[in-house]
PDB file of C-alpha atoms in Angstrom:
ATOM      1  CA  MET A   1     178.715 137.902 162.971  1.00 47.00           C
ATOM      2  CA  SER A   2     178.526 140.764 165.372  1.00 64.00           C
ATOM      3  CA  ASP A   3     181.995 142.415 165.644  1.00 93.00           C
ATOM      4  CA  ILE A   4     182.090 142.106 169.397  1.00 96.00           C
ATOM      5  CA  VAL A   5     181.323 138.212 169.096  1.00 96.00           C
ATOM      6  CA  SER A   6     183.966 137.681 166.241  1.00 95.00           C
ATOM      7  CA  GLU A   7     186.491 139.802 167.957  1.00 96.00           C
ATOM      8  CA  PHE A   8     186.213 138.127 171.094  1.00 97.00           C
ATOM      9  CA  ASN A   9     186.385 134.713 169.543  1.00 97.00           C
ATOM     10  CA  ALA A  10     189.307 135.681 167.482  1.00 97.00           C
ATOM     11  CA  TYR A  11     191.338 136.947 170.354  1.00 97.00           C
ATOM     12  CA  ARG A  12     190.597 134.098 172.809  1.00 97.00           C
ATOM     13  CA  SER A  13     191.525 131.531 170.037  1.00 97.00           C
ATOM     14  CA  LYS A  14     194.843 133.449 169.314  1.00 98.00           C
ATOM     15  CA  MET A  15     195.744 133.661 172.852  1.00 98.00           C
ATOM     16  CA  ASN A  16     194.674 130.155 173.648  1.00 97.00           C
ATOM     17  CA  ASP A  17     197.045 128.978 170.845  1.00 97.00           C
ATOM     18  CA  ALA A  18     199.752 131.015 172.324  1.00 98.00           C
ATOM     19  CA  ILE A  19     199.458 129.750 175.846  1.00 98.00           C
ATOM     20  CA  LEU A  20     198.884 126.193 174.862  1.00 97.00           C
ATOM     21  CA  ALA A  21     202.175 126.378 172.491  1.00 97.00           C
ATOM     22  CA  ASP A  22     204.397 126.657 175.650  1.00 97.00           C
ATOM     23  CA  ASN A  23     203.295 123.209 176.330  1.00 95.00           C
ATOM     24  CA  ASN A  24     202.830 123.850 180.167  1.00 98.00           C
ATOM     25  CA  LYS A  25     201.653 120.643 181.812  1.00 98.00           C
ATOM     26  CA  ILE A  26     199.632 122.421 184.509  1.00 98.00           C
ATOM     27  CA  ILE A  27     198.048 125.015 182.252  1.00 98.00           C
ATOM     28  CA  LYS A  28     197.299 122.186 179.830  1.00 97.00           C
ATOM     29  CA  ARG A  29     195.649 120.087 182.467  1.00 98.00           C
ATOM     30  CA  ILE A  30     193.400 123.011 183.688  1.00 97.00           C
ATOM     31  CA  PHE A  31     192.380 123.810 180.142  1.00 97.00           C
ATOM     32  CA  ASN A  32     191.349 120.073 179.725  1.00 97.00           C
ATOM     33  CA  LEU A  33     189.685 120.107 183.104  1.00 96.00           C
ATOM     34  CA  ASP A  34     187.489 123.050 182.172  1.00 95.00           C
ATOM     35  CA  THR A  35     186.552 121.494 178.882  1.00 94.00           C
ATOM     36  CA  ASN A  36     185.482 118.348 180.376  1.00 95.00           C
ATOM     37  CA  ALA A  37     183.577 119.919 183.232  1.00 96.00           C
ATOM     38  CA  PHE A  38     181.232 121.643 180.795  1.00 95.00           C
ATOM     39  CA  ALA A  39     180.881 118.640 178.380  1.00 94.00           C
ATOM     40  CA  GLU A  40     177.719 116.529 177.778  1.00 93.00           C
ATOM     41  CA  GLY A  41     177.207 113.817 180.261  1.00 91.00           C
ATOM     42  CA  GLY A  42     177.014 113.415 183.940  1.00 94.00           C
ATOM     43  CA  ALA A  43     174.342 114.240 186.219  1.00 96.00           C
ATOM     44  CA  LEU A  44     173.638 117.867 184.841  1.00 97.00           C
ATOM     45  CA  ASP A  45     172.841 118.700 181.405  1.00 96.00           C
ATOM     46  CA  LYS A  46     174.935 120.992 179.240  1.00 96.00           C
ATOM     47  CA  LYS A  47     172.435 123.776 179.693  1.00 97.00           C
ATOM     48  CA  THR A  48     172.474 123.698 183.492  1.00 98.00           C
ATOM     49  CA  LYS A  49     176.213 123.539 183.359  1.00 98.00           C
ATOM     50  CA  GLU A  50     176.514 126.560 181.341  1.00 98.00           C
ATOM     51  CA  LEU A  51     174.072 128.593 183.354  1.00 98.00           C
ATOM     52  CA  LEU A  52     176.085 127.668 186.510  1.00 98.00           C
ATOM     53  CA  GLY A  53     179.290 128.763 184.590  1.00 98.00           C
ATOM     54  CA  LEU A  54     177.506 131.957 183.818  1.00 98.00           C
ATOM     55  CA  VAL A  55     176.126 132.652 187.194  1.00 98.00           C
ATOM     56  CA  ALA A  56     179.936 132.001 188.751  1.00 98.00           C
ATOM     57  CA  SER A  57     181.493 133.984 186.251  1.00 98.00           C
ATOM     58  CA  THR A  58     179.181 136.994 186.657  1.00 98.00           C
ATOM     59  CA  VAL A  59     179.622 136.909 190.597  1.00 98.00           C
ATOM     60  CA  LEU A  60     183.498 136.767 189.868  1.00 98.00           C
ATOM     61  CA  ARG A  61     183.103 139.627 187.595  1.00 98.00           C
ATOM     62  CA  CYS A  62     185.132 137.914 184.669  1.00 98.00           C
ATOM     63  CA  ASP A  63     183.902 139.476 181.336  1.00 98.00           C
ATOM     64  CA  ASP A  64     185.759 136.784 179.185  1.00 98.00           C
ATOM     65  CA  CYS A  65     184.112 134.237 181.272  1.00 98.00           C
ATOM     66  CA  ILE A  66     180.888 135.628 180.854  1.00 98.00           C
ATOM     67  CA  LYS A  67     181.026 136.041 177.257  1.00 98.00           C
ATOM     68  CA  TYR A  68     182.201 132.517 176.831  1.00 98.00           C
ATOM     69  CA  HIS A  69     179.365 130.931 178.900  1.00 98.00           C
ATOM     70  CA  LEU A  70     176.829 133.337 177.197  1.00 98.00           C
ATOM     71  CA  GLU A  71     177.692 132.105 173.775  1.00 98.00           C
ATOM     72  CA  ALA A  72     177.961 128.493 175.032  1.00 98.00           C
ATOM     73  CA  SER A  73     174.560 128.849 176.325  1.00 98.00           C
ATOM     74  CA  TYR A  74     173.417 130.263 173.043  1.00 98.00           C
ATOM     75  CA  ASN A  75     174.912 127.608 171.210  1.00 97.00           C
ATOM     76  CA  ALA A  76     173.301 125.060 173.488  1.00 97.00           C
ATOM     77  CA  GLY A  77     169.987 126.453 172.868  1.00 97.00           C
ATOM     78  CA  LEU A  78     169.131 128.235 175.945  1.00 98.00           C
ATOM     79  CA  LYS A  79     166.435 131.238 175.474  1.00 98.00           C
ATOM     80  CA  ARG A  80     166.970 134.646 176.509  1.00 98.00           C
ATOM     81  CA  GLU A  81     164.678 134.368 179.239  1.00 98.00           C
ATOM     82  CA  GLU A  82     166.594 131.499 180.821  1.00 98.00           C
ATOM     83  CA  VAL A  83     169.690 133.561 180.598  1.00 98.00           C
ATOM     84  CA  VAL A  84     168.230 136.440 182.127  1.00 98.00           C
ATOM     85  CA  GLU A  85     166.943 134.627 184.804  1.00 98.00           C
ATOM     86  CA  ALA A  86     170.426 133.179 185.704  1.00 98.00           C
ATOM     87  CA  LEU A  87     171.854 136.731 185.340  1.00 98.00           C
ATOM     88  CA  GLY A  88     169.399 137.961 187.811  1.00 98.00           C
ATOM     89  CA  ILE A  89     170.192 135.371 190.366  1.00 98.00           C
ATOM     90  CA  ALA A  90     173.991 136.253 189.643  1.00 98.00           C
ATOM     91  CA  THR A  91     173.239 139.925 190.325  1.00 98.00           C
ATOM     92  CA  LEU A  92     171.420 138.984 193.464  1.00 98.00           C
ATOM     93  CA  VAL A  93     174.302 137.134 194.798  1.00 98.00           C
ATOM     94  CA  GLY A  94     176.927 139.435 193.496  1.00 98.00           C
ATOM     95  CA  GLY A  95     175.404 142.526 194.485  1.00 98.00           C
ATOM     96  CA  THR A  96     175.345 145.971 192.736  1.00 97.00           C
ATOM     97  CA  ILE A  97     178.929 145.725 191.732  1.00 98.00           C
ATOM     98  CA  VAL A  98     178.200 143.151 189.050  1.00 97.00           C
ATOM     99  CA  ILE A  99     175.754 145.629 187.217  1.00 98.00           C
ATOM    100  CA  PRO A 100     178.463 146.816 184.830  1.00 98.00           C
ATOM    101  CA  HIS A 101     179.129 143.306 183.927  1.00 98.00           C
ATOM    102  CA  LEU A 102     175.541 142.595 183.484  1.00 98.00           C
ATOM    103  CA  ARG A 103     175.440 145.519 180.869  1.00 98.00           C
ATOM    104  CA  ARG A 104     178.086 144.081 179.015  1.00 98.00           C
ATOM    105  CA  ALA A 105     176.546 140.510 179.080  1.00 98.00           C
ATOM    106  CA  TYR A 106     173.145 141.974 177.680  1.00 98.00           C
ATOM    107  CA  GLU A 107     175.337 143.687 174.884  1.00 97.00           C
ATOM    108  CA  PHE A 108     177.115 140.388 174.082  1.00 98.00           C
ATOM    109  CA  TRP A 109     173.936 138.281 174.252  1.00 98.00           C
ATOM    110  CA  ASP A 110     172.265 140.853 171.900  1.00 97.00           C
ATOM    111  CA  ALA A 111     175.098 140.535 169.326  1.00 97.00           C
ATOM    112  CA  LEU A 112     174.765 136.780 169.560  1.00 97.00           C
ATOM    113  CA  GLU A 113     171.161 137.123 168.788  1.00 96.00           C
ATOM    114  CA  GLN A 114     171.649 139.515 165.826  1.00 94.00           C
ATOM    115  CA  GLN A 115     174.477 137.021 164.339  1.00 89.00           C
ATOM    116  CA  ARG A 116     171.684 134.536 163.508  1.00 76.00           C
TER     117      ARG A 116
END
């Protein structure tokens, strides 16, 4: 597994465990809502939900969120072309300020592809 992918996942897992260990009801509910929002089922399929999450995360310039949705998109079976098209829409909506995030998104997607 690529270092940037494994490092991101290890850090995310470690910190999520620390956050959830505090047993804060509001935080736990937000985590649960997030998990359920992107689950299979509903009018939208998982791939579409992940692309929506990726676009929103890119426009909001959240690198951790972008990485999370890139990996979820990859694991859901989305093709590079589909992800790149979604990132193009995100860049159009977000403007040139998202280009640094676009660069990191490309780097992370490449790392995902290299791991398999």
